[in-house]
Coordinates of C-alpha atoms and ligand atoms in Angstrom, one line a residue:
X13 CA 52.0 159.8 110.7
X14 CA 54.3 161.3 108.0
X15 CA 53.6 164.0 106.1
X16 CA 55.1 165.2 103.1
X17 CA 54.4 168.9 101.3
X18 CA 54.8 169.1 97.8
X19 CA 54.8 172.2 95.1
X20 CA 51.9 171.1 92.6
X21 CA 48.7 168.4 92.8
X22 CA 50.8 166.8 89.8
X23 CA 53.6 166.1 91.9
X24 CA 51.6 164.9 94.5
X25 CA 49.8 162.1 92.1
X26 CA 53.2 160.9 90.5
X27 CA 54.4 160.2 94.2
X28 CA 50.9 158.8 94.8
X29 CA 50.8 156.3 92.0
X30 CA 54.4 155.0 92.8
X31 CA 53.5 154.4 96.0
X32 CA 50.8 152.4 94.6
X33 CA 53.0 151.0 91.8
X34 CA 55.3 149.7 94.4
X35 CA 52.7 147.7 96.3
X36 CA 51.5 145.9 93.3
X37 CA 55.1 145.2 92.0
X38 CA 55.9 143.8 95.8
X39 CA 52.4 142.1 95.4
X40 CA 50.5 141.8 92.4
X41 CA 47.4 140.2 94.5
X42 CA 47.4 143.5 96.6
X43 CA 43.9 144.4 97.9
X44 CA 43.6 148.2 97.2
X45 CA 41.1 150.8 99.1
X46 CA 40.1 153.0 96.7
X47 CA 38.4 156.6 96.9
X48 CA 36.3 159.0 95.2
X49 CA 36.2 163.1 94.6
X50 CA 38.3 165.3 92.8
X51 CA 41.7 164.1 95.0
X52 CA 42.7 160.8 93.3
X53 CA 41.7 161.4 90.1
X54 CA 45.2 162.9 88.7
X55 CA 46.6 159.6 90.6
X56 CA 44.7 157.4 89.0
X57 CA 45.7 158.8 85.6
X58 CA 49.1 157.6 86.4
X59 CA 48.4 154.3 87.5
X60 CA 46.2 154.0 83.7
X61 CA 49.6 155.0 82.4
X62 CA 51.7 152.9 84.4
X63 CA 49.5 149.8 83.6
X64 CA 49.2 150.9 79.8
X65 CA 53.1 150.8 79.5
X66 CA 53.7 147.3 81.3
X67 CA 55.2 148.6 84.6
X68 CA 51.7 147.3 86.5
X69 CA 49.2 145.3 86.3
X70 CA 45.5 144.7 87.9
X71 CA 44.8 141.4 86.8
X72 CA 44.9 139.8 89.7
X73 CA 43.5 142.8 91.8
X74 CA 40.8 143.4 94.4
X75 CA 39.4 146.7 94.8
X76 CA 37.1 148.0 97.6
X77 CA 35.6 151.9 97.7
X78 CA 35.7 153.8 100.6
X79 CA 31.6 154.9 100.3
X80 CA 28.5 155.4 97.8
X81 CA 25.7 157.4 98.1
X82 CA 22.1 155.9 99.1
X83 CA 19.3 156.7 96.8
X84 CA 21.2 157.1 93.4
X85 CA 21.0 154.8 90.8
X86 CA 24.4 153.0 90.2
X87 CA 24.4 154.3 86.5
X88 CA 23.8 158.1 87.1
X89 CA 27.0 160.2 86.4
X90 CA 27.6 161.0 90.1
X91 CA 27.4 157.5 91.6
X92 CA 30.8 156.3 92.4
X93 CA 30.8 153.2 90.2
X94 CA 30.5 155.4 87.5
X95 CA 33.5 157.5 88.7
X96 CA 35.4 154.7 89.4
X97 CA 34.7 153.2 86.3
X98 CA 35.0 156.2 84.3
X99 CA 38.4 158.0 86.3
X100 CA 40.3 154.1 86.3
X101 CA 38.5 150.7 86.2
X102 CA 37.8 151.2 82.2
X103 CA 41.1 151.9 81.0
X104 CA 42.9 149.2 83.2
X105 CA 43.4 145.5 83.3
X106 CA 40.6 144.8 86.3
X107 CA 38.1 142.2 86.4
X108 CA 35.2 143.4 86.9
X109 CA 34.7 140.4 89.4
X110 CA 37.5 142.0 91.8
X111 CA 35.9 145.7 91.8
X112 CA 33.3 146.2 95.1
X113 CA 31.7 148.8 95.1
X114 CA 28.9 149.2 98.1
X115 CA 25.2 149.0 97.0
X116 CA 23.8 152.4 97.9
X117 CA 20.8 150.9 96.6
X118 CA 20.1 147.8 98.7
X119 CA 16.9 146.8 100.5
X120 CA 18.9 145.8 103.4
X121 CA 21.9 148.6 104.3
X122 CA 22.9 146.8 107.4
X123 CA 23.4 143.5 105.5
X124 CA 24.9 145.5 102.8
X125 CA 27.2 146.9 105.1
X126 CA 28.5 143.6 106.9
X127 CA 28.2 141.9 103.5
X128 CA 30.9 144.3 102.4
X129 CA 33.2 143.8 105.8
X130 CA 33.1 140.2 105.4
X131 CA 34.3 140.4 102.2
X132 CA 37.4 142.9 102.8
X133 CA 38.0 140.0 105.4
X134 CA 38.0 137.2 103.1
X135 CA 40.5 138.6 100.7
X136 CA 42.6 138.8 103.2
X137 CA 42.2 142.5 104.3
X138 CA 43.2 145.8 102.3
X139 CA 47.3 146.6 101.6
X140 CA 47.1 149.7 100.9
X141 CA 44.1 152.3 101.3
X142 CA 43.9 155.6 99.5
X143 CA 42.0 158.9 101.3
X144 CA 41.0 162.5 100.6
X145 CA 39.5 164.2 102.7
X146 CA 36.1 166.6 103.3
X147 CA 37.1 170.3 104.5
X148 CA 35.3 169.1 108.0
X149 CA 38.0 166.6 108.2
X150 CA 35.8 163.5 107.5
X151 CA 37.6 160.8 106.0
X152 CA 35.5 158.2 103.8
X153 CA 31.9 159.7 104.6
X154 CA 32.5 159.5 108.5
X155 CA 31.5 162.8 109.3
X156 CA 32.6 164.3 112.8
X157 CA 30.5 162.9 115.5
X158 CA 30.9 161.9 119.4
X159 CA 32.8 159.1 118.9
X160 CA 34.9 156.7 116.0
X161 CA 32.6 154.2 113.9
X162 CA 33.6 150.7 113.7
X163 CA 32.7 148.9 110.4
X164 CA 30.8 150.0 107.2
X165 CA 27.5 151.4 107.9
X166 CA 25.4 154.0 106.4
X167 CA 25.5 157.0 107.4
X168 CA 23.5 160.9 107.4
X169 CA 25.6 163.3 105.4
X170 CA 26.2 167.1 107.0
X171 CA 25.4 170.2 105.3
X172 CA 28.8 171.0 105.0
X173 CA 29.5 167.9 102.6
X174 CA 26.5 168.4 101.4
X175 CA 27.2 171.9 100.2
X176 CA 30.6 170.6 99.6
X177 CA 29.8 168.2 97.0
X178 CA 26.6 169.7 95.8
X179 CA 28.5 171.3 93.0
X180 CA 28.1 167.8 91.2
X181 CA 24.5 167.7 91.3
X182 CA 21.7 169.6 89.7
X183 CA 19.3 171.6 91.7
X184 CA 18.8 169.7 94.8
X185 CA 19.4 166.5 93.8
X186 CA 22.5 165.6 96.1
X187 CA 21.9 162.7 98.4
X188 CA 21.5 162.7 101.8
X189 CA 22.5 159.3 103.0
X190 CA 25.8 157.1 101.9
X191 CA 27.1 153.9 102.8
X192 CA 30.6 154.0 104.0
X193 CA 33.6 152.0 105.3
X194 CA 34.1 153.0 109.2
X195 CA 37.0 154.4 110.9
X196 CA 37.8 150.6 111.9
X197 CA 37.7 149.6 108.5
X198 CA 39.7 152.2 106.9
X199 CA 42.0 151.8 110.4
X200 CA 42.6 148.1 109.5
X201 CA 44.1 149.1 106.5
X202 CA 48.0 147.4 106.3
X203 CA 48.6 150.9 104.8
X204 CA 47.3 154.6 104.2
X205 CA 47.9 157.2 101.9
X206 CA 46.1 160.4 102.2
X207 CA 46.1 163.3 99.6
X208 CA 44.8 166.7 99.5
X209 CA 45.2 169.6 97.7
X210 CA 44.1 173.3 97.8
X211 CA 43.3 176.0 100.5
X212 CA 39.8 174.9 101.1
X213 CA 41.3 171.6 103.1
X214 CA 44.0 173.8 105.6
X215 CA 41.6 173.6 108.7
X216 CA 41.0 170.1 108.0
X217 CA 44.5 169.4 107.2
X218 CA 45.6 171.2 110.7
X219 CA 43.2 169.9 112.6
X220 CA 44.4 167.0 111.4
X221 CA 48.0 167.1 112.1
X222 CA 48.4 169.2 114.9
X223 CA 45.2 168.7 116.8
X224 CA 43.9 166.0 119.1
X225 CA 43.0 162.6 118.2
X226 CA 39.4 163.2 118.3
X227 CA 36.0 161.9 116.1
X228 CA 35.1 165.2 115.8
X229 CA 38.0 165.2 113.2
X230 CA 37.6 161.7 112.1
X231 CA 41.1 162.1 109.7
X232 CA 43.0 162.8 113.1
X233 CA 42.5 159.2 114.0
X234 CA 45.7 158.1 111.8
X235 CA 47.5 159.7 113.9
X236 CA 47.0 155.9 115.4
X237 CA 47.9 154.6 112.3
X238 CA 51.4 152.7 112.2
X239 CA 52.1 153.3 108.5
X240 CA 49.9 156.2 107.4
X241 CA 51.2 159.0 105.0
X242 CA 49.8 162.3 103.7
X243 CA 50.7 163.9 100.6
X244 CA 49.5 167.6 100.6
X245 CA 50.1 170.8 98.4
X246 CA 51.4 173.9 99.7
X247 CA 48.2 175.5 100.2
X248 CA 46.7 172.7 102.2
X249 CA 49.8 173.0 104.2
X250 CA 49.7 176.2 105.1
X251 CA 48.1 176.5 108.4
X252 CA 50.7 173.9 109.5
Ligands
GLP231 C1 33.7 163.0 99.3 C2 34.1 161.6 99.5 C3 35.4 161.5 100.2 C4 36.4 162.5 99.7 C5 35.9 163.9 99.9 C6 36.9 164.9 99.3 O1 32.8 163.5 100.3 N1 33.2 160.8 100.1 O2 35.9 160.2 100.2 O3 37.7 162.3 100.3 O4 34.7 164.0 99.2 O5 36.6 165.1 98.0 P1 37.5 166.0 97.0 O6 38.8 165.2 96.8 O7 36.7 166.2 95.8 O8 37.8 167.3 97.7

């Protein structure tokens, strides 16, 4: 696992998005892991750019998101289509055929789930996956827990993401369940770029690095990873 420390969040999307640029100039059918939360959204407006001035394209595209929370319309402001829509699919050249986004909302979660697995598999699996990363270290929405999930599956949230990401949400309104790729899944990945940003994520970043490989910080697990990278600020660095 490499890691590499950089001065500003800015500086960390601009070597983000030509990672991804790269990828889709090497292969312009990449399959791209995609993610959610505050993180990739300063990499994703350089990707918009990068495809607004010619350098890439996502016409021929496939996109699959880490998670989505159960029990939210798809349309309300916090689900993740609507972030994903709203932070890059509307501004690039996607089709909206190629964009999978779990159903938070189906009848049937565990069809949902394998539904969605099957599908990674068909196209052939993902190139390159993109990560952030909760301050308990969970990676996705694969909380800590006894031992590493296997494929997409849908999953309790903690009180610590749940206080984490109730800032989004008015009164109590946050979710408690979300569908999300495994550790397997996001494993399987050919490639893996994780970026975080900001004091808050140090323990998580730490345990990360320098701990154990251990579920109980699922992130540690790409330790395993043959081609994983992390792309951190000072500040998340600095327990390191
Ligand atoms: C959410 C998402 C994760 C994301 C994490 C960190 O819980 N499910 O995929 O990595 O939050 O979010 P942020 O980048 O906003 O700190």
């Amino acid at each position: 696992m490499e890691v590499k420390i950089f001065n500003t969040a800015e500086e960390i999307a601009a070597a983000c998005a030509e990672i991804f640029a790269e990828q889709l100039i090497k292969k312009p059918d990449s399959v791209l892991g995609l993610a959610t939360g505050a993180s990739p959204v300063k990499t994703y407006n350089e990707l918009i750019k990068k495809c607004k001035n010619g350098e890439i394209s996502f016409s021929q595209v496939k996109t699959f998101n880490l998670d989505e929370y159960c029990d939210l319309p798809r349309d309300d402001k916090n689900s993740y289509y609507t972030f994903m829509h709203e932070n890059l699919f509307n501004y690039v050249d996607i089709k909206e055929e190629n964009v999978h986004i779990l159903d938070g909302n189906a009848a049937d979660a565990d069809k949902e789930a394998a539904d969605f697995d099957a599908a990674i598999d068909e196209a052939g699996g993902i190139d390159i996956q993109l990560l952030g990363i909760g301050t308990n270290g969970h990676i996705g929405f694969n909380e800590p827990s006894d031992s590493f999930s296997d494929g997409t599956f849908k999953v309790k949230l903690t009180d610590s993401t749940i206080k984490s990401n109730s800032i989004y949400f008015e009164n109590d309104s946050m979710p408690r369940f979300a569908l999300t790729m495994g550790i397997n899944s996001i494993m399987k990945a050919k490639k893996i770029v994780l970026i975080a940003t900001g004091e808050a994520k140090a323990d998580a970043i730490k345990a990360t690095v320098d701990g154990e490989v251990t579920p109980i910080c699922p992130a540690s697990v790409l330790k395993n990873h043959s081609d994983a990278i992390l792309l951190i600020d000072k500040e998340a660095a600095k327990l390191l």
